[in-house]
Amino acid sequence: METEEEKEPKRHQQLCFECLDRRIKADFSDQLIFSYGVSDCPLPFASSAVVQMSNCGGGETSSTSQFVLVYLPCDEHGCFTEYVNDYIFSRGGDNEDGAKIGVGIVDEQTTSLDSLSNGGRKVSFDGIGFGASTCNHSGRFSCSRTMTALYPIARSGICSYSMFEEIACDFLTGCLEDHILHSLSLLIQRKASGRDSVNFLRLLGIPSFDENSIPGCLRHPNIAPVLGMLKTSGYINLMLPKSPYSLENVLHFSPNALKSEWHIRFLIYQLLSALACLHGLGVAHGNICPSSVMLTDSGWAWLCCSDKPLLGFSLSSGDSKHAVPTSSMMGCCIEGCSSQALYADLKLLPPMDWHTQFHRWWQGELSNFEYLLFLNKLAGRRWGDHTFHPVMPWVIDFSLKPDENSDSGWRDLSKSKWRLAKGDEQLDFTYSTSEIPHHVSDECLSELAVCSYKARRLPLSVLRMTVRSVYEPNEYPSNMQRLYQWTPDECIPEFYCDPQIFCSLHSGMTDLAVPSWAGSSEEFIKLHRDALESYRVSSRIHNWIDITFGYKMSGQAAVAAKNVMLPSPEITKPKSVGRRQLFTRPHPVRQSSAWRKRWRNNNTAKSHCQVNEVVNENSLLFEASYLQELEEASSFSEHARHLSPLYYFRQQDSEMHISPVEKTSSESFKGSIANPSKIGNCHAVPSDIDLDYLLEHLEKKDESSTGYQELLLWRQKSSYLRNFSEDGAKDIFSVGCLLAELHLRRPLFDSTSFSMYLESGVLPGLLQELPPHTRVLIEACIGKDWTRRPSTTSLLESPYFPPTVKSSYLLVAPLQLIAKDESRLRYAANFAKQGALKSMGSFAAEMCAPYCLSLVVTPLSDTEAEWAYILLKEFIKCLTPTAVIKMILPAIQKILQASSSHLKVSLLQDSFVREIWNRTGKQAYLETIHPLVISNLYVAPHKSSASAASVLLIGSSEELGVPITVHQTIMPLIQCFGRGICPDGIDVLVRIGGLLGETFIVRQMLPLLKHIAHSCIDVSSMNKSEPVQSWSALSLIDCLMTVEGLVAFLPRDVVVKELIEVWVWSQIPFHFKLMLSTCMMFKNQYCVSYEYTGSKLLACYGSDADKFGYYGASGSLFFFDEASHILVLCMLCKTHFIGTSELGM
């Protein structure tokens, strides 16, 4: 009988996704939704998961509402566990309110130096006592002090949903680091700001980067924030926000998102700044690679420091980032969990190296199923993520039981499932007629297909969100053959390994039926898996790999295979999913399938052959063929060596850890302790850091002086400065590898080139493809002698990083704090108003613009609108005209398209528009902004924005001139007749006519209005639908209201000539029927005559004329009140006297 402790997963085990889901629900509640596990291996086992609260799951999920839970095993005697325990119990034991680990403000009192160093003494910090016992990962400071510096905003407590919800709310509302931005804003306004602003600026290298400084309690903006440390049975859960992308995603799916070399340098500068903070604490990261660099929506970098145990944990020497769980490493919360049996026979063992796994598969040691899972992992596909689930081929059509001796029932693996479903004729037509030639418009495995396949196991909320909003169980395929015929998508691994996928959890939805030749779901899984591993599939699977992961994804090979994918329209936008082409050569046939068959034939020949010479000749031919296949396979493996990138020295301690400080560093640090004044300087607020100092730091400098020779001189000097520690130097090596890959778009080192480098010092030939400046820096970072590699501080201060990178970093970094949008906007506006953008120059301002403009396009309060207005004006002043057109005008467009706001009204002011004219010219304004100004005058416009738009259009018409005013203002407004144009819109037409005079009205406006009136009357006499009749009637009313207003600006003789003799009148018959779209039918309506300069005006009156009718201001036209829902028109007529007549409707 197992004890409770034995049922707990072992320390280094990972949980299957199902057990991880159950564990999360047990630790928190069903309200915390498990999205998917975050696995580093090809199998669905993980110790981290993406989760979201139930109240965020009703609609489309955004990354801001998702969080990552990292399960770290508890070591009750480890520093990390003791640290969390001390905070929990010092703040009230099991109180669910928890404790805030970082307070964000360093105690104003002088801190004892003895309490900062770790010598086995009690450590006093923030009033809390920690027993910081001596441990083998002690660094420059006590473990508690180090962790407080790394996790300053984390809250500690016992696992509960209420605790999780409270932490999530604090993050989403932006109150965790809001006080820092408030302090910075005060400093910029030359007010007393406290210590937060200066302490934060020290993290950004102001006045300079200093690895010997004493750590504070503020989070570095480039270190991924740990929001909570929540303890549960056997584990401590780290809670982090989920970032939408990683650098690995960008390199694989959207490399053009790094738009220029400047952006690459800016990214590396951010990583080095984070490393300077870590190294200053005596911490080496130890695992810097593209997957450990997270990117926010704005492209800001977070260095993830929580994917490995930080303190008090030491993984076995066999552990590494890409280790694969074996049966002994699998952990399950449920006794007898099916996952243990499902994956127990798999042979995916570490190392997860491309060469190793390929040759194992080619030689028959690895199954097709395992090899395809491995390729899925290389392609970035993720178990449980329905948008990017692992993909498998359909190998049979389920019409017959798979039989290798028969050709019936097998799927053609040389064609994609999309091609088989659509047909060559349809794909050829699509390719030849599309604006962008393509055959395939969707992923080979879409989210819709995955959720339909797994419909019987997924929550109904997921099905409603991804498949159909109305749940209709009968619409889902009921059996495997129908499912195969229904979908143009490929298969999923579950149909080869998991019988539970057939069992329905929902009422009304029957179990997915297996084919008649399988007695049960378990038998089907076995037969289906046997088909995948059959000789027939093994000898053809390389064709499918070429289409899904290989060379038939691009070029002429893709055209021939009818596999050209529709490219993404936004190539510079980061993506977390996509098609990654792994190979550029044809994938070799599996050796085992060809070799074993030949081996059997050879043995048969030997048994029947009587002549030894014939046997020897066959053997030689057979061996020659084998050697040729082996050479082809080895060549293919070598060409794909980029699939095994190396970013750091493989060592026993590959996880992040506190590195032992070298003796020289230790002595240097002790020397600093012996010098109280030096320590005091670290804590004192520098008197010279104020607004003027920051503006001077931002000031644009001549970058042309930074040349290649200066960089060479820097490298020579930096090589004489001994690095902080060997482990820190290994981080520098990783940074050099990352920088090279960002330029090359492929890894610098793989296992082969790295071995050559270690043995003979030969650098990869790829270095020659790098820009000269970049090559100098990379060669310094990857030098074999770690003592001669530059430190993070030396790199940050190197001439490789231009002043624009440093000034942009200073302006943008505070915007990445977990603060309220209001505080971000206030900081950016105040800094810009004080001259920050002007000081840094137009180029740096342009680089900063994307980070700032995202703040102004969201709904704003009146106060925020004022700051947004200031920020926009400052950017318009400081950016080049091209940059204003590219960046500022699109932001203004979004604001004008939104609902009415104070900011919208401000942007519609004449003074603001003239600033745009002065910077970009009138044409750019007319193409982008002017149409949106007009849009504020129709379709239920807001009163304030409509009024502002009308004043702007009237005031700018004279300067724009007659041709532009007619075509860009008058005609678009006339086209709004009948579509909800507001009175302000009519007023614009009338007042522009009055402003530009009689000639303009007669020659430009009246002909347009006459055309509208005649068109509407023509429609009224036709048998058109009710909406068309309604639009015609409303258009005619808008037209006549405009004419009524314009008459006031015309002399009487012009009115007689234009409105009576020319406008009406021979073209309108004496009697006509008006077809009006109203809710009432007019009966017994009478026409009365009204004399005006010898002509008659025909008007329609109701029985209650005083109520429904009114005279126009000019005394010439009559209308009925629209509020009465009676729309009646009056027409001019040549006849002297009409009398009365009944209008029949």
CSV table of N, CA, C and O in Angstrom, one decimal, residues 130-209:
chain,number,residue,atom,x,y,z
A,130,PHE,N,16.0,36.3,8.7
A,130,PHE,CA,16.2,35.0,7.9
A,130,PHE,C,17.4,34.3,8.4
A,130,PHE,O,18.4,34.9,8.6
A,131,GLY,N,17.2,33.0,8.6
A,131,GLY,CA,18.4,32.2,8.9
A,131,GLY,C,19.1,31.9,7.7
A,131,GLY,O,18.9,30.8,7.1
A,132,ALA,N,20.0,32.7,7.2
A,132,ALA,CA,20.7,32.5,6.0
A,132,ALA,C,21.9,31.6,6.2
A,132,ALA,O,23.0,32.0,6.4
A,133,SER,N,21.7,30.3,6.3
A,133,SER,CA,22.8,29.4,6.6
A,133,SER,C,23.7,29.3,5.4
A,133,SER,O,23.4,29.6,4.3
A,134,THR,N,25.0,29.0,5.7
A,134,THR,CA,26.0,28.9,4.6
A,134,THR,C,25.6,27.8,3.7
A,134,THR,O,25.2,26.7,4.1
A,135,CYS,N,25.6,28.0,2.3
A,135,CYS,CA,25.3,27.0,1.4
A,135,CYS,C,26.3,27.1,0.2
A,135,CYS,O,27.0,28.1,0.1
A,136,ASN,N,26.2,26.0,-0.6
A,136,ASN,CA,27.2,26.0,-1.7
A,136,ASN,C,26.9,26.9,-2.8
A,136,ASN,O,27.7,26.9,-3.8
A,137,HIS,N,25.9,27.6,-2.8
A,137,HIS,CA,25.6,28.6,-3.9
A,137,HIS,C,25.6,30.0,-3.3
A,137,HIS,O,24.9,30.9,-3.8
A,138,SER,N,26.3,30.3,-2.2
A,138,SER,CA,26.4,31.6,-1.7
A,138,SER,C,27.1,32.5,-2.6
A,138,SER,O,28.2,32.2,-3.1
A,139,GLY,N,26.6,33.7,-2.8
A,139,GLY,CA,27.2,34.6,-3.7
A,139,GLY,C,27.7,35.8,-2.9
A,139,GLY,O,28.2,35.7,-1.8
A,140,ARG,N,27.6,37.0,-3.5
A,140,ARG,CA,28.1,38.2,-2.9
A,140,ARG,C,27.2,38.6,-1.7
A,140,ARG,O,27.7,39.3,-0.8
A,141,PHE,N,25.9,38.2,-1.7
A,141,PHE,CA,25.0,38.6,-0.7
A,141,PHE,C,24.3,37.4,-0.1
A,141,PHE,O,24.4,36.3,-0.7
A,142,SER,N,23.6,37.5,0.9
A,142,SER,CA,22.8,36.4,1.5
A,142,SER,C,21.8,36.0,0.5
A,142,SER,O,21.3,36.8,-0.4
A,143,CYS,N,21.3,34.7,0.6
A,143,CYS,CA,20.3,34.2,-0.3
A,143,CYS,C,19.0,35.0,-0.2
A,143,CYS,O,18.4,35.3,-1.2
A,144,SER,N,18.7,35.4,1.0
A,144,SER,CA,17.4,36.2,1.1
A,144,SER,C,17.5,37.5,0.5
A,144,SER,O,16.6,38.0,-0.2
A,145,ARG,N,18.7,38.2,0.6
A,145,ARG,CA,18.9,39.5,-0.1
A,145,ARG,C,18.9,39.4,-1.6
A,145,ARG,O,18.3,40.2,-2.3
A,146,THR,N,19.5,38.3,-2.1
A,146,THR,CA,19.5,38.1,-3.5
A,146,THR,C,18.1,37.8,-4.1
A,146,THR,O,17.8,38.4,-5.1
A,147,MET,N,17.4,37.0,-3.4
A,147,MET,CA,16.1,36.7,-3.9
A,147,MET,C,15.1,37.9,-3.8
A,147,MET,O,14.2,38.1,-4.6
A,148,THR,N,15.3,38.7,-2.8
A,148,THR,CA,14.5,39.9,-2.6
A,148,THR,C,14.8,40.8,-3.8
A,148,THR,O,13.8,41.5,-4.3
A,149,ALA,N,16.0,40.9,-4.2
A,149,ALA,CA,16.4,41.7,-5.3
A,149,ALA,C,15.8,41.2,-6.7
A,149,ALA,O,15.5,41.9,-7.6
A,150,LEU,N,15.8,39.8,-6.8
A,150,LEU,CA,15.3,39.2,-8.0
A,150,LEU,C,13.8,39.2,-8.1
A,150,LEU,O,13.2,39.3,-9.2
A,151,TYR,N,13.1,39.0,-6.9
A,151,TYR,CA,11.6,38.9,-6.9
A,151,TYR,C,11.0,40.0,-6.0
A,151,TYR,O,10.3,39.7,-5.1
A,152,PRO,N,11.2,41.2,-6.3
A,152,PRO,CA,10.8,42.3,-5.4
A,152,PRO,C,9.3,42.5,-5.4
A,152,PRO,O,8.8,43.0,-4.4
A,153,ILE,N,8.6,42.1,-6.4
A,153,ILE,CA,7.1,42.3,-6.4
A,153,ILE,C,6.3,41.1,-6.1
A,153,ILE,O,5.1,41.1,-6.1
A,154,ALA,N,7.0,39.9,-5.9
A,154,ALA,CA,6.3,38.7,-5.7
A,154,ALA,C,5.6,38.6,-4.4
A,154,ALA,O,6.2,39.1,-3.3
A,155,ARG,N,4.4,38.1,-4.3
A,155,ARG,CA,3.7,37.8,-3.1
A,155,ARG,C,3.8,36.4,-2.7
A,155,ARG,O,3.7,35.5,-3.6
A,156,SER,N,4.0,36.1,-1.4
A,156,SER,CA,4.1,34.7,-1.0
A,156,SER,C,2.9,34.4,-0.2
A,156,SER,O,2.4,35.2,0.6
A,157,GLY,N,2.5,33.1,-0.3
A,157,GLY,CA,1.3,32.6,0.4
A,157,GLY,C,1.0,31.2,0.1
A,157,GLY,O,1.8,30.5,-0.6
A,158,ILE,N,-0.1,30.7,0.7
A,158,ILE,CA,-0.5,29.4,0.4
A,158,ILE,C,-1.4,29.4,-0.8
A,158,ILE,O,-2.2,30.3,-1.1
A,159,CYS,N,-1.3,28.3,-1.6
A,159,CYS,CA,-2.1,28.2,-2.8
A,159,CYS,C,-3.6,28.3,-2.6
A,159,CYS,O,-4.1,27.6,-1.7
A,160,SER,N,-4.2,29.2,-3.3
A,160,SER,CA,-5.7,29.3,-3.3
A,160,SER,C,-6.1,30.2,-4.4
A,160,SER,O,-5.3,31.0,-5.0
A,161,TYR,N,-7.3,30.0,-4.9
A,161,TYR,CA,-7.8,30.7,-6.0
A,161,TYR,C,-7.9,32.2,-5.7
A,161,TYR,O,-7.7,33.1,-6.5
A,162,SER,N,-8.4,32.5,-4.5
A,162,SER,CA,-8.5,33.9,-4.1
A,162,SER,C,-7.2,34.6,-4.1
A,162,SER,O,-7.1,35.8,-4.5
A,163,MET,N,-6.1,33.9,-3.7
A,163,MET,CA,-4.8,34.5,-3.7
A,163,MET,C,-4.4,34.7,-5.1
A,163,MET,O,-3.8,35.8,-5.5
A,164,PHE,N,-4.6,33.7,-6.0
A,164,PHE,CA,-4.2,33.9,-7.4
A,164,PHE,C,-5.0,35.0,-8.0
A,164,PHE,O,-4.4,35.9,-8.8
A,165,GLU,N,-6.2,35.1,-7.8
A,165,GLU,CA,-7.1,36.2,-8.3
A,165,GLU,C,-6.6,37.6,-7.9
A,165,GLU,O,-6.6,38.5,-8.7
A,166,GLU,N,-6.2,37.7,-6.6
A,166,GLU,CA,-5.8,39.0,-6.1
A,166,GLU,C,-4.5,39.4,-6.8
A,166,GLU,O,-4.3,40.6,-7.1
A,167,ILE,N,-3.6,38.4,-6.9
A,167,ILE,CA,-2.3,38.8,-7.6
A,167,ILE,C,-2.5,39.1,-9.0
A,167,ILE,O,-1.9,40.1,-9.5
A,168,ALA,N,-3.4,38.4,-9.7
A,168,ALA,CA,-3.7,38.7,-11.1
A,168,ALA,C,-4.3,40.1,-11.2
A,168,ALA,O,-4.0,40.8,-12.2
A,169,CYS,N,-5.2,40.4,-10.3
A,169,CYS,CA,-5.8,41.7,-10.4
A,169,CYS,C,-4.8,42.8,-10.2
A,169,CYS,O,-4.9,43.9,-10.9
A,170,ASP,N,-3.9,42.7,-9.2
A,170,ASP,CA,-2.8,43.7,-9.0
A,170,ASP,C,-2.0,43.9,-10.3
A,170,ASP,O,-1.6,45.0,-10.6
A,171,PHE,N,-1.7,42.8,-11.0
A,171,PHE,CA,-0.9,42.9,-12.2
A,171,PHE,C,-1.7,43.5,-13.3
A,171,PHE,O,-1.2,44.4,-14.0
A,172,LEU,N,-3.0,43.1,-13.5
A,172,LEU,CA,-3.7,43.6,-14.6
A,172,LEU,C,-4.1,45.1,-14.4
A,172,LEU,O,-4.3,45.8,-15.4
A,173,THR,N,-4.3,45.5,-13.2
A,173,THR,CA,-4.6,46.9,-13.0
A,173,THR,C,-3.3,47.8,-12.9
A,173,THR,O,-3.4,49.0,-12.9
A,174,GLY,N,-2.1,47.2,-12.9
A,174,GLY,CA,-0.9,48.0,-13.0
A,174,GLY,C,-0.5,48.7,-11.8
A,174,GLY,O,0.1,49.8,-11.9
A,175,CYS,N,-0.8,48.2,-10.6
A,175,CYS,CA,-0.5,48.9,-9.4
A,175,CYS,C,0.8,48.4,-8.7
A,175,CYS,O,1.2,49.0,-7.7
A,176,LEU,N,1.4,47.4,-9.3
A,176,LEU,CA,2.6,46.8,-8.6
A,176,LEU,C,3.8,47.7,-8.6
A,176,LEU,O,4.6,47.7,-7.6
A,177,GLU,N,4.0,48.4,-9.7
A,177,GLU,CA,5.2,49.3,-9.8
A,177,GLU,C,4.8,50.7,-10.2
A,177,GLU,O,5.6,51.4,-10.7
A,178,ASP,N,3.6,51.0,-9.9
A,178,ASP,CA,3.1,52.4,-10.3
A,178,ASP,C,3.8,53.4,-9.5
A,178,ASP,O,4.0,54.6,-10.0
A,179,HIS,N,4.3,53.1,-8.3
A,179,HIS,CA,4.9,54.2,-7.5
A,179,HIS,C,6.3,54.6,-8.1
A,179,HIS,O,6.7,55.7,-7.9
A,180,ILE,N,6.9,53.7,-8.8
A,180,ILE,CA,8.2,54.0,-9.4
A,180,ILE,C,8.0,55.1,-10.5
A,180,ILE,O,8.7,56.1,-10.6
A,181,LEU,N,7.0,54.9,-11.4
A,181,LEU,CA,6.7,55.8,-12.4
A,181,LEU,C,6.3,57.2,-11.8
A,181,LEU,O,6.6,58.2,-12.3
A,182,HIS,N,5.5,57.1,-10.8
A,182,HIS,CA,5.1,58.3,-10.1
A,182,HIS,C,6.3,59.1,-9.6
A,182,HIS,O,6.4,60.3,-9.8
A,183,SER,N,7.3,58.4,-9.0
A,183,SER,CA,8.5,59.0,-8.5
A,183,SER,C,9.3,59.6,-9.7
A,183,SER,O,9.8,60.7,-9.6
A,184,LEU,N,9.4,58.9,-10.8
A,184,LEU,CA,10.1,59.4,-12.0
A,184,LEU,C,9.4,60.7,-12.5
A,184,LEU,O,10.1,61.6,-12.9
A,185,SER,N,8.1,60.7,-12.6
A,185,SER,CA,7.4,61.8,-13.1
A,185,SER,C,7.7,63.1,-12.2
A,185,SER,O,7.8,64.2,-12.7
A,186,LEU,N,7.7,62.9,-10.9
A,186,LEU,CA,8.1,64.0,-10.0
A,186,LEU,C,9.5,64.5,-10.2
A,186,LEU,O,9.7,65.7,-10.2
A,187,LEU,N,10.4,63.6,-10.4
A,187,LEU,CA,11.8,64.0,-10.7
A,187,LEU,C,11.9,64.8,-12.0
A,187,LEU,O,12.6,65.8,-12.0
A,188,ILE,N,11.1,64.4,-13.0
A,188,ILE,CA,11.1,65.1,-14.3
A,188,ILE,C,10.5,66.5,-14.1
A,188,ILE,O,10.9,67.4,-14.8
A,189,GLN,N,9.5,66.6,-13.2
A,189,GLN,CA,8.9,67.9,-13.0
A,189,GLN,C,9.7,68.7,-12.0
A,189,GLN,O,9.2,69.8,-11.5
A,190,ARG,N,10.9,68.3,-11.6
A,190,ARG,CA,11.7,69.0,-10.7
A,190,ARG,C,11.1,69.1,-9.3
A,190,ARG,O,11.3,70.1,-8.6
A,191,LYS,N,10.4,68.1,-8.9
A,191,LYS,CA,9.8,68.0,-7.6
A,191,LYS,C,10.5,66.9,-6.7
A,191,LYS,O,11.2,66.1,-7.3
A,192,ALA,N,10.3,67.0,-5.5
A,192,ALA,CA,10.8,65.9,-4.6
A,192,ALA,C,10.2,64.6,-5.0
A,192,ALA,O,9.0,64.4,-5.0
A,193,SER,N,11.1,63.6,-5.3
A,193,SER,CA,10.7,62.4,-5.9
A,193,SER,C,10.9,61.2,-5.0
A,193,SER,O,10.5,60.1,-5.3
A,194,GLY,N,11.6,61.3,-3.9
A,194,GLY,CA,12.0,60.1,-3.1
A,194,GLY,C,13.1,59.3,-3.7
A,194,GLY,O,13.8,59.8,-4.7
A,195,ARG,N,13.3,58.1,-3.3
A,195,ARG,CA,14.4,57.3,-3.7
A,195,ARG,C,14.1,56.3,-4.8
A,195,ARG,O,15.0,55.8,-5.5
A,196,ASP,N,12.8,56.1,-5.1
A,196,ASP,CA,12.5,55.1,-6.1
A,196,ASP,C,13.0,55.4,-7.4
A,196,ASP,O,13.6,54.6,-8.2
A,197,SER,N,12.9,56.7,-7.8
A,197,SER,CA,13.3,57.1,-9.1
A,197,SER,C,14.8,56.9,-9.3
A,197,SER,O,15.3,56.4,-10.3
A,198,VAL,N,15.6,57.3,-8.4
A,198,VAL,CA,17.1,57.2,-8.5
A,198,VAL,C,17.5,55.8,-8.4
A,198,VAL,O,18.4,55.3,-9.2
A,199,ASN,N,16.9,55.0,-7.5
A,199,ASN,CA,17.2,53.5,-7.5
A,199,ASN,C,16.9,52.8,-8.8
A,199,ASN,O,17.7,52.0,-9.2
A,200,PHE,N,15.8,53.2,-9.4
A,200,PHE,CA,15.5,52.6,-10.7
A,200,PHE,C,16.4,53.0,-11.8
A,200,PHE,O,16.8,52.2,-12.6
A,201,LEU,N,16.8,54.3,-11.8
A,201,LEU,CA,17.7,54.8,-12.8
A,201,LEU,C,19.1,54.1,-12.7
A,201,LEU,O,19.8,53.9,-13.7
A,202,ARG,N,19.5,53.7,-11.5
A,202,ARG,CA,20.7,53.0,-11.3
A,202,ARG,C,20.6,51.6,-12.0
A,202,ARG,O,21.6,51.2,-12.6
A,203,LEU,N,19.5,51.0,-12.0
A,203,LEU,CA,19.3,49.7,-12.7
A,203,LEU,C,19.5,49.9,-14.3
A,203,LEU,O,19.9,49.0,-15.0
A,204,LEU,N,19.2,51.1,-14.7
A,204,LEU,CA,19.3,51.4,-16.2
A,204,LEU,C,20.6,52.0,-16.6
A,204,LEU,O,20.8,52.4,-17.7
A,205,GLY,N,21.6,52.0,-15.6
A,205,GLY,CA,22.9,52.5,-15.9
A,205,GLY,C,23.1,53.9,-15.8
A,205,GLY,O,24.0,54.5,-16.4
A,206,ILE,N,22.3,54.6,-15.0
A,206,ILE,CA,22.4,56.0,-14.7
A,206,ILE,C,22.8,56.2,-13.3
A,206,ILE,O,22.1,55.8,-12.3
A,207,PRO,N,24.0,56.8,-13.0
A,207,PRO,CA,24.9,57.4,-14.0
A,207,PRO,C,25.7,56.4,-14.8
A,207,PRO,O,26.3,56.8,-15.8
A,208,SER,N,25.9,55.2,-14.3
A,208,SER,CA,26.7,54.2,-15.0
A,208,SER,C,26.3,52.8,-14.5
A,208,SER,O,25.8,52.7,-13.4
A,209,PHE,N,26.6,51.8,-15.3
A,209,PHE,CA,26.4,50.4,-14.8
A,209,PHE,C,27.5,50.0,-13.8
A,209,PHE,O,28.7,50.3,-14.0
